[in-house]
mmCIF file of C-alpha atoms and ligand atoms in Angstrom:
data_model
loop_
_atom_site.group_PDB
_atom_site.id
_atom_site.type_symbol
_atom_site.label_atom_id
_atom_site.label_comp_id
_atom_site.label_asym_id
_atom_site.label_seq_id
_atom_site.Cartn_x
_atom_site.Cartn_y
_atom_site.Cartn_z
ATOM 1 C CA UNK A 1 -0.084 0.044 -0.051
ATOM 2 C CA UNK A 2 2.624 2.633 1.026
ATOM 3 C CA UNK A 3 4.402 1.698 -2.332
ATOM 4 C CA UNK A 4 1.762 2.468 -4.241
ATOM 5 C CA UNK A 5 0.770 5.505 -2.499
ATOM 6 C CA UNK A 6 4.565 6.852 -3.254
ATOM 7 C CA UNK A 7 3.772 5.816 -6.928
ATOM 8 C CA UNK A 8 0.654 7.531 -7.128
ATOM 9 C CA UNK A 9 2.184 10.689 -5.513
ATOM 10 C CA UNK A 10 4.907 10.606 -7.841
ATOM 11 C CA UNK A 11 2.483 10.327 -10.904
ATOM 12 C CA UNK A 12 0.956 13.453 -9.664
ATOM 13 C CA UNK A 13 3.909 15.067 -9.415
ATOM 14 C CA UNK A 14 5.138 14.012 -12.752
ATOM 15 C CA UNK A 15 1.797 15.311 -14.222
ATOM 16 C CA UNK A 16 2.059 18.602 -12.407
ATOM 17 C CA UNK A 17 5.473 18.991 -13.878
ATOM 18 C CA UNK A 18 4.495 18.474 -17.183
ATOM 19 C CA UNK A 19 1.688 20.797 -16.935
ATOM 20 C CA UNK A 20 4.092 23.601 -15.665
ATOM 21 C CA UNK A 21 6.493 22.863 -18.333
ATOM 22 C CA UNK A 22 3.774 22.784 -21.130
ATOM 23 C CA UNK A 23 2.386 25.960 -20.166
ATOM 24 C CA UNK A 24 5.754 27.485 -20.030
ATOM 25 C CA UNK A 25 6.606 26.283 -23.349
ATOM 26 C CA UNK A 26 3.402 27.753 -24.606
ATOM 27 C CA UNK A 27 4.486 31.063 -23.030
ATOM 28 C CA UNK A 28 7.902 30.864 -24.949
ATOM 29 C CA UNK A 29 6.451 29.820 -28.239
ATOM 30 C CA UNK A 30 4.090 33.152 -28.151
ATOM 31 C CA UNK A 31 6.906 35.358 -26.658
ATOM 32 C CA UNK A 32 8.783 35.037 -29.738
ATOM 33 C CA UNK A 33 6.517 36.716 -32.433
ATOM 34 C CA UNK A 34 5.522 39.005 -29.943
ATOM 35 C CA UNK A 35 7.575 42.125 -30.270
ATOM 36 C CA UNK A 36 6.796 42.096 -34.401
ATOM 37 C CA UNK A 37 2.970 41.255 -33.650
ATOM 38 C CA UNK A 38 3.383 44.790 -31.341
ATOM 39 C CA UNK A 39 1.765 43.002 -28.252
ATOM 40 C CA UNK A 40 3.874 45.166 -25.760
ATOM 41 C CA UNK A 41 3.273 48.373 -24.302
ATOM 42 C CA UNK A 42 4.708 50.287 -21.536
ATOM 43 C CA UNK A 43 3.103 51.712 -18.372
ATOM 44 C CA UNK A 44 4.559 54.098 -16.189
ATOM 45 C CA UNK A 45 4.710 54.188 -12.505
ATOM 46 C CA UNK A 46 5.365 57.846 -11.086
ATOM 47 C CA UNK A 47 7.987 58.144 -8.410
ATOM 48 C CA UNK A 48 7.308 61.198 -6.237
ATOM 49 C CA UNK A 49 10.018 63.515 -4.507
ATOM 50 C CA UNK A 50 9.291 63.214 -0.414
ATOM 51 C CA UNK A 51 10.110 66.994 0.189
ATOM 52 C CA UNK A 52 8.030 68.548 -2.524
ATOM 53 C CA UNK A 53 5.778 65.732 -3.048
ATOM 54 C CA UNK A 54 5.846 66.294 -6.895
ATOM 55 C CA UNK A 55 6.483 63.554 -9.551
ATOM 56 C CA UNK A 56 9.972 63.848 -10.472
ATOM 57 C CA UNK A 57 10.123 60.782 -12.645
ATOM 58 C CA UNK A 58 8.564 57.177 -13.543
ATOM 59 C CA UNK A 59 9.633 53.728 -14.115
ATOM 60 C CA UNK A 60 8.780 52.074 -17.251
ATOM 61 C CA UNK A 61 7.048 48.768 -16.822
ATOM 62 C CA UNK A 62 6.317 46.588 -19.622
ATOM 63 C CA UNK A 63 2.737 44.980 -20.463
ATOM 64 C CA UNK A 64 2.122 42.154 -22.609
ATOM 65 C CA UNK A 65 -1.209 41.799 -24.221
ATOM 66 C CA UNK A 66 -1.147 38.086 -25.397
ATOM 67 C CA UNK A 67 -3.456 37.263 -28.089
ATOM 68 C CA UNK A 68 -5.484 34.583 -26.267
ATOM 69 C CA UNK A 69 -4.357 34.636 -22.648
ATOM 70 C CA UNK A 70 -4.951 38.500 -22.248
ATOM 71 C CA UNK A 71 -2.495 40.537 -19.926
ATOM 72 C CA UNK A 72 0.311 38.431 -19.087
ATOM 73 C CA UNK A 73 2.262 39.915 -16.103
ATOM 74 C CA UNK A 74 6.031 40.765 -16.336
ATOM 75 C CA UNK A 75 7.120 38.421 -13.466
ATOM 76 C CA UNK A 76 5.707 35.318 -15.801
ATOM 77 C CA UNK A 77 7.453 36.036 -19.076
ATOM 78 C CA UNK A 78 10.847 38.074 -17.949
ATOM 79 C CA UNK A 79 12.279 35.315 -16.850
ATOM 80 C CA UNK A 80 11.553 33.352 -19.886
ATOM 81 C CA UNK A 81 12.863 36.187 -22.017
ATOM 82 C CA UNK A 82 15.687 36.216 -19.995
ATOM 83 C CA UNK A 83 16.447 32.258 -20.334
ATOM 84 C CA UNK A 84 15.885 32.612 -24.267
ATOM 85 C CA UNK A 85 17.862 35.740 -24.779
ATOM 86 C CA UNK A 86 14.580 37.385 -26.046
ATOM 87 C CA UNK A 87 15.120 39.827 -23.682
ATOM 88 C CA UNK A 88 17.861 41.574 -25.808
ATOM 89 C CA UNK A 89 15.681 42.554 -28.423
ATOM 90 C CA UNK A 90 12.538 43.045 -25.691
ATOM 91 C CA UNK A 91 14.608 45.210 -23.776
ATOM 92 C CA UNK A 92 16.085 47.210 -26.703
ATOM 93 C CA UNK A 93 12.492 48.153 -27.500
ATOM 94 C CA UNK A 94 11.867 49.187 -24.167
ATOM 95 C CA UNK A 95 14.495 51.756 -23.991
ATOM 96 C CA UNK A 96 13.843 53.364 -27.284
ATOM 97 C CA UNK A 97 10.052 53.463 -26.417
ATOM 98 C CA UNK A 98 10.682 55.010 -22.861
ATOM 99 C CA UNK A 99 13.233 57.476 -24.402
ATOM 100 C CA UNK A 100 11.097 58.536 -27.007
ATOM 101 C CA UNK A 101 7.853 58.922 -24.952
ATOM 102 C CA UNK A 102 9.884 60.537 -22.301
ATOM 103 C CA UNK A 103 11.409 62.870 -24.640
ATOM 104 C CA UNK A 104 8.164 64.151 -26.053
ATOM 105 C CA UNK A 105 6.572 64.857 -22.506
ATOM 106 C CA UNK A 106 9.911 66.527 -21.254
ATOM 107 C CA UNK A 107 9.404 69.059 -24.353
ATOM 108 C CA UNK A 108 5.633 69.351 -23.845
ATOM 109 C CA UNK A 109 5.935 70.210 -20.017
ATOM 110 C CA UNK A 110 9.141 71.929 -20.301
ATOM 111 C CA UNK A 111 10.449 70.381 -16.730
ATOM 112 C CA UNK A 112 13.044 67.493 -16.543
ATOM 113 C CA UNK A 113 11.464 64.401 -15.724
ATOM 114 C CA UNK A 114 13.477 61.285 -15.364
ATOM 115 C CA UNK A 115 12.611 57.830 -16.866
ATOM 116 C CA UNK A 116 13.780 54.589 -15.130
ATOM 117 C CA UNK A 117 14.048 51.640 -17.614
ATOM 118 C CA UNK A 118 14.776 47.834 -16.097
ATOM 119 C CA UNK A 119 17.794 46.360 -17.602
ATOM 120 C CA UNK A 120 18.462 42.624 -17.157
ATOM 121 C CA UNK A 121 21.923 41.055 -17.080
ATOM 122 C CA UNK A 122 21.649 39.297 -20.359
ATOM 123 C CA UNK A 123 21.519 43.052 -21.859
ATOM 124 C CA UNK A 124 24.439 44.705 -19.696
ATOM 125 C CA UNK A 125 26.683 41.098 -20.845
ATOM 126 C CA UNK A 126 26.113 42.490 -24.576
ATOM 127 C CA UNK A 127 29.376 44.297 -25.817
ATOM 128 C CA UNK A 128 27.214 46.831 -27.724
ATOM 129 C CA UNK A 129 25.007 48.081 -24.486
ATOM 130 C CA UNK A 130 26.863 51.185 -24.051
ATOM 131 C CA UNK A 131 26.954 51.629 -27.834
ATOM 132 C CA UNK A 132 22.907 51.067 -28.134
ATOM 133 C CA UNK A 133 22.211 53.390 -25.208
ATOM 134 C CA UNK A 134 24.058 56.453 -26.624
ATOM 135 C CA UNK A 135 22.490 55.503 -30.115
ATOM 136 C CA UNK A 136 19.072 55.583 -28.411
ATOM 137 C CA UNK A 137 19.629 58.861 -26.747
ATOM 138 C CA UNK A 138 20.620 60.334 -29.597
ATOM 139 C CA UNK A 139 17.772 59.247 -32.037
ATOM 140 C CA UNK A 140 15.053 59.888 -29.408
ATOM 141 C CA UNK A 141 16.638 63.473 -28.388
ATOM 142 C CA UNK A 142 16.354 62.451 -24.578
ATOM 143 C CA UNK A 143 18.799 64.532 -22.528
ATOM 144 C CA UNK A 144 21.239 61.822 -20.874
ATOM 145 C CA UNK A 145 20.596 63.128 -17.232
ATOM 146 C CA UNK A 146 16.726 62.160 -17.890
ATOM 147 C CA UNK A 147 17.311 58.448 -18.144
ATOM 148 C CA UNK A 148 18.245 56.412 -15.308
ATOM 149 C CA UNK A 149 18.886 52.478 -16.012
ATOM 150 C CA UNK A 150 17.986 50.110 -12.954
ATOM 151 C CA UNK A 151 20.089 47.095 -12.497
ATOM 152 C CA UNK A 152 19.730 44.425 -9.915
ATOM 153 C CA UNK A 153 22.273 43.398 -7.315
ATOM 154 C CA UNK A 154 22.629 40.000 -8.926
ATOM 155 C CA UNK A 155 23.400 41.635 -12.479
ATOM 156 C CA UNK A 156 26.476 43.373 -10.938
ATOM 157 C CA UNK A 157 27.854 40.345 -9.278
ATOM 158 C CA UNK A 158 27.806 38.594 -12.493
ATOM 159 C CA UNK A 159 31.238 39.999 -13.971
ATOM 160 C CA UNK A 160 32.256 42.676 -11.641
ATOM 161 C CA UNK A 161 35.259 44.033 -13.128
ATOM 162 C CA UNK A 162 33.806 44.545 -16.746
ATOM 163 C CA UNK A 163 30.442 45.598 -15.530
ATOM 164 C CA UNK A 164 32.075 48.180 -13.308
ATOM 165 C CA UNK A 165 33.695 49.432 -16.541
ATOM 166 C CA UNK A 166 30.813 49.163 -18.414
ATOM 167 C CA UNK A 167 28.630 51.266 -15.449
ATOM 168 C CA UNK A 168 31.634 53.796 -15.633
ATOM 169 C CA UNK A 169 30.950 54.369 -19.461
ATOM 170 C CA UNK A 170 27.455 54.734 -19.234
ATOM 171 C CA UNK A 171 27.465 57.184 -16.176
ATOM 172 C CA UNK A 172 30.173 59.030 -18.806
ATOM 173 C CA UNK A 173 27.123 59.466 -21.186
ATOM 174 C CA UNK A 174 25.487 61.537 -18.428
ATOM 175 C CA UNK A 175 23.012 58.578 -17.872
ATOM 176 C CA UNK A 176 21.887 57.792 -13.884
ATOM 177 C CA UNK A 177 22.221 54.224 -12.320
ATOM 178 C CA UNK A 178 19.953 52.463 -9.760
ATOM 179 C CA UNK A 179 20.230 49.123 -7.897
ATOM 180 C CA UNK A 180 16.597 47.744 -8.366
ATOM 181 C CA UNK A 181 15.328 45.730 -5.489
ATOM 182 C CA UNK A 182 18.050 46.378 -2.991
ATOM 183 C CA UNK A 183 17.675 44.241 0.034
ATOM 184 C CA UNK A 184 16.538 40.937 -1.960
ATOM 185 C CA UNK A 185 20.319 40.254 -2.619
ATOM 186 C CA UNK A 186 23.285 39.249 -0.748
ATOM 187 C CA UNK A 187 25.439 42.431 -0.854
ATOM 188 C CA UNK A 188 25.605 45.374 1.446
ATOM 189 C CA UNK A 189 26.380 49.421 0.552
ATOM 190 C CA UNK A 190 30.263 48.535 1.277
ATOM 191 C CA UNK A 191 29.945 46.133 -2.064
ATOM 192 C CA UNK A 192 27.791 48.653 -4.013
ATOM 193 C CA UNK A 193 30.845 51.353 -3.527
ATOM 194 C CA UNK A 194 32.689 49.504 -6.367
ATOM 195 C CA UNK A 195 30.111 50.638 -8.619
ATOM 196 C CA UNK A 196 28.990 54.114 -9.716
ATOM 197 C CA UNK A 197 25.919 53.897 -8.392
ATOM 198 C CA UNK A 198 23.675 57.233 -8.230
ATOM 199 C CA UNK A 199 20.317 55.662 -6.825
ATOM 200 C CA UNK A 200 19.322 52.633 -4.567
ATOM 201 C CA UNK A 201 15.783 51.447 -4.984
ATOM 202 C CA UNK A 202 14.951 49.647 -1.633
ATOM 203 C CA UNK A 203 12.868 46.961 -2.056
ATOM 204 C CA UNK A 204 9.024 46.732 0.110
ATOM 205 C CA UNK A 205 10.562 43.668 1.961
ATOM 206 C CA UNK A 206 13.518 46.414 3.281
ATOM 207 C CA UNK A 207 11.026 48.536 4.853
ATOM 208 C CA UNK A 208 8.389 45.907 5.489
ATOM 209 C CA UNK A 209 8.879 42.952 7.320
ATOM 210 C CA UNK A 210 7.221 39.569 6.657
ATOM 211 C CA UNK A 211 4.727 39.791 9.300
ATOM 212 C CA UNK A 212 3.363 43.137 7.931
ATOM 213 C CA UNK A 213 5.608 45.486 10.436
ATOM 214 C CA UNK A 214 7.719 48.294 9.597
ATOM 215 C CA UNK A 215 11.446 47.716 10.075
ATOM 216 C CA UNK A 216 13.186 49.557 12.861
ATOM 217 C CA UNK A 217 13.599 53.307 12.573
ATOM 218 C CA UNK A 218 16.822 53.641 13.708
ATOM 219 C CA UNK A 219 18.083 50.994 11.026
ATOM 220 C CA UNK A 220 16.449 52.461 8.220
ATOM 221 C CA UNK A 221 17.454 56.136 9.158
ATOM 222 C CA UNK A 222 21.246 55.016 9.663
ATOM 223 C CA UNK A 223 21.290 53.067 6.263
ATOM 224 C CA UNK A 224 19.597 56.133 4.408
ATOM 225 C CA UNK A 225 22.382 58.544 6.395
ATOM 226 C CA UNK A 226 24.771 55.924 4.813
ATOM 227 C CA UNK A 227 23.601 55.768 1.304
ATOM 228 C CA UNK A 228 23.723 59.687 1.488
ATOM 229 C CA UNK A 229 27.520 59.654 2.467
ATOM 230 C CA UNK A 230 28.072 57.844 -0.252
ATOM 231 C CA UNK A 231 26.288 60.361 -2.633
ATOM 232 C CA UNK A 232 23.615 57.615 -3.274
ATOM 233 C CA UNK A 233 19.908 59.030 -3.428
ATOM 234 C CA UNK A 234 17.384 56.525 -1.705
ATOM 235 C CA UNK A 235 14.130 55.531 -3.445
ATOM 236 C CA UNK A 236 11.345 53.703 -1.639
ATOM 237 C CA UNK A 237 9.509 50.987 -3.525
ATOM 238 C CA UNK A 238 6.073 49.592 -2.793
ATOM 239 C CA UNK A 239 4.835 52.000 -0.789
ATOM 240 C CA UNK A 240 0.906 51.264 0.205
ATOM 241 C CA UNK A 241 0.301 52.990 3.516
ATOM 242 C CA UNK A 242 0.380 56.854 4.590
ATOM 243 C CA UNK A 243 2.032 55.058 7.914
ATOM 244 C CA UNK A 244 5.041 53.981 5.716
ATOM 245 C CA UNK A 245 5.374 57.235 3.675
ATOM 246 C CA UNK A 246 5.682 58.909 6.720
ATOM 247 C CA UNK A 247 8.206 56.839 8.157
ATOM 248 C CA UNK A 248 10.153 57.131 5.167
ATOM 249 C CA UNK A 249 9.813 60.922 5.387
ATOM 250 C CA UNK A 250 11.258 60.750 8.842
ATOM 251 C CA UNK A 251 14.241 58.516 7.427
ATOM 252 C CA UNK A 252 15.064 61.358 5.188
ATOM 253 C CA UNK A 253 14.476 58.813 2.389
ATOM 254 C CA UNK A 254 14.452 60.840 -1.086
ATOM 255 C CA UNK A 255 11.888 59.710 -3.151
ATOM 256 C CA UNK A 256 9.176 56.770 -3.001
ATOM 257 C CA UNK A 257 7.115 54.889 -5.490
ATOM 258 C CA UNK A 258 3.956 52.699 -4.435
ATOM 259 C CA UNK A 259 0.264 52.153 -4.788
ATOM 260 C CA UNK A 260 -0.387 54.781 -2.215
ATOM 261 C CA UNK A 261 1.059 57.508 -4.653
ATOM 262 C CA UNK A 262 0.260 56.175 -7.934
ATOM 263 C CA UNK A 263 0.011 52.850 -9.948
ATOM 264 C CA UNK A 264 1.702 51.978 -13.147
ATOM 265 C CA UNK A 265 -0.443 53.864 -15.591
ATOM 266 C CA UNK A 266 -0.425 53.796 -19.487
ATOM 267 C CA UNK A 267 1.226 56.850 -21.305
ATOM 268 C CA UNK A 268 -2.060 58.969 -21.899
ATOM 269 C CA UNK A 269 -2.829 59.055 -17.941
ATOM 270 C CA UNK A 270 0.738 59.837 -17.129
ATOM 271 C CA UNK A 271 0.453 62.763 -19.321
ATOM 272 C CA UNK A 272 -2.680 63.741 -18.038
ATOM 273 C CA UNK A 273 -1.397 63.615 -14.337
ATOM 274 C CA UNK A 274 1.858 65.560 -15.052
ATOM 275 C CA UNK A 275 -0.265 68.209 -16.925
ATOM 276 C CA UNK A 276 -2.654 68.565 -13.629
ATOM 277 C CA UNK A 277 0.423 69.002 -11.808
HETATM 278 P P1 C2E B 301 10.494 46.243 -10.333
HETATM 279 O O1 C2E B 301 11.350 46.788 -11.026
HETATM 280 O O2 C2E B 301 11.016 45.953 -8.839
HETATM 281 O O3 C2E B 301 9.050 46.874 -10.502
HETATM 282 C C1 C2E B 301 8.235 47.118 -9.482
HETATM 283 C C2 C2E B 301 7.245 46.400 -9.411
HETATM 284 O O4 C2E B 301 6.145 46.417 -8.024
HETATM 285 C C3 C2E B 301 6.230 46.422 -10.590
HETATM 286 O O5 C2E B 301 5.827 45.310 -11.022
HETATM 287 C C4 C2E B 301 5.434 47.382 -10.025
HETATM 288 O O6 C2E B 301 3.907 47.409 -10.728
HETATM 289 C C5 C2E B 301 5.082 46.979 -8.508
HETATM 290 N N1 C2E B 301 4.581 47.775 -7.391
HETATM 291 C C6 C2E B 301 4.549 49.150 -7.617
HETATM 292 N N2 C2E B 301 3.956 49.775 -6.552
HETATM 293 C C7 C2E B 301 3.661 48.724 -5.694
HETATM 294 C C8 C2E B 301 2.996 48.339 -4.398
HETATM 295 O O7 C2E B 301 2.846 49.689 -3.571
HETATM 296 N N3 C2E B 301 2.971 47.340 -3.817
HETATM 297 C C9 C2E B 301 3.262 46.184 -4.340
HETATM 298 N N4 C2E B 301 3.129 45.112 -4.012
HETATM 299 N N5 C2E B 301 3.912 46.175 -5.564
HETATM 300 C C10 C2E B 301 4.005 47.425 -6.250
HETATM 301 P P2 C2E B 301 5.275 44.651 -12.547
HETATM 302 O O8 C2E B 301 5.075 45.608 -13.469
HETATM 303 O O9 C2E B 301 4.574 43.627 -12.287
HETATM 304 O O10 C2E B 301 6.865 44.386 -12.853
HETATM 305 C C11 C2E B 301 7.591 43.176 -12.127
HETATM 306 C C12 C2E B 301 9.177 43.214 -12.416
HETATM 307 O O11 C2E B 301 9.235 42.441 -13.717
HETATM 308 C C13 C2E B 301 9.627 44.477 -12.330
HETATM 309 O O12 C2E B 301 9.910 44.818 -10.722
HETATM 310 C C14 C2E B 301 10.919 44.228 -13.212
HETATM 311 O O13 C2E B 301 11.864 43.353 -12.368
HETATM 312 C C15 C2E B 301 10.258 43.322 -14.130
HETATM 313 N N6 C2E B 301 10.300 44.054 -15.417
HETATM 314 C C16 C2E B 301 9.208 45.012 -15.810
HETATM 315 N N7 C2E B 301 9.366 45.678 -16.790
HETATM 316 C C17 C2E B 301 10.642 45.232 -17.213
HETATM 317 C C18 C2E B 301 11.321 45.622 -18.454
HETATM 318 O O14 C2E B 301 11.041 46.335 -19.241
HETATM 319 N N8 C2E B 301 12.765 44.856 -18.533
HETATM 320 C C19 C2E B 301 13.097 44.091 -17.513
HETATM 321 N N9 C2E B 301 14.239 43.419 -17.686
HETATM 322 N N10 C2E B 301 12.306 43.790 -16.681
HETATM 323 C C20 C2E B 301 10.996 44.342 -16.433
HETATM 324 MG MG1 MG B 302 12.399 48.392 -11.465
HETATM 325 MG MG1 MG B 303 12.281 47.023 -8.014
HETATM 326 MG MG1 MG B 304 10.744 45.339 -6.453
#
């Protein structure tokens, strides 16, 4: 009996695995032509300056409208895009689209705004990446200081020497560099000092603990002070409550992003929000 139960459990497991693998495969197959079929769109999540409570920039977040499945969240396809290498083409499109749309907004509104674009490790690993960024800035007409590139700690670790040199070149163009999801990886501030980082984006889990409580104030405050001493700006991600917002302001955090302030929205809505002031 025991043996039977074990076998059944195995069969169940095997079937579940196959289903997951099939779903992943199906997604991969439809991801390949998605760019050419223009199924991607960018949404933008405003970033707010905590002193003036004004919108100083926004993060470009990709959205995929799958012809059968409807909207597929990035968490479900970015990983596949990275594994297959499709992220290089998709990421290139994101960069061009974000720069062009932002240049138009900056021109219309007559004030500097910063667009933040997520860049994956596979893109950074491309020898021509710096050249690509330079070309996109030129063809879009966006001022380099209006573009910020977000990389994760794990992308920095991959080939440290080369990555540090490359980030130096990007900074040389005038582009801002941010570390995304800080606090979810293994590195600390001391480690990040080796890279020319302008902005530290604190992951939601850095400020909000798993039990739903806010982290110790002294700790966060000391951390923000240390980042400032290293000339890094601190941006908090995933701010959902007024309590967290007050906490961050008291801890002298520079900027914040989160559902409390604004959700990621289509370009039209972003334009309307910015025009309204
Ligand atoms: P991320 O770069 O850390 O982006 C922030 C994510 O948190 C976004 O999810 C955003 O919608 C969500 N978020 C914003 N405010 C809140 C909040 O108050 N509470 C909570 N719980 N979540 C909030 P999204 O758009 O689903 O993107 C997920 C991830 O997919 C991104 O995380 C990023 O790593 C990746 N991603 C999105 N667009 C791109 C892209 O164009 N290129 C690359 N390489 N990755 C992308
Ligand atoms: Mg990001
Ligand atoms: Mg993030
Ligand atoms: Mg995050």
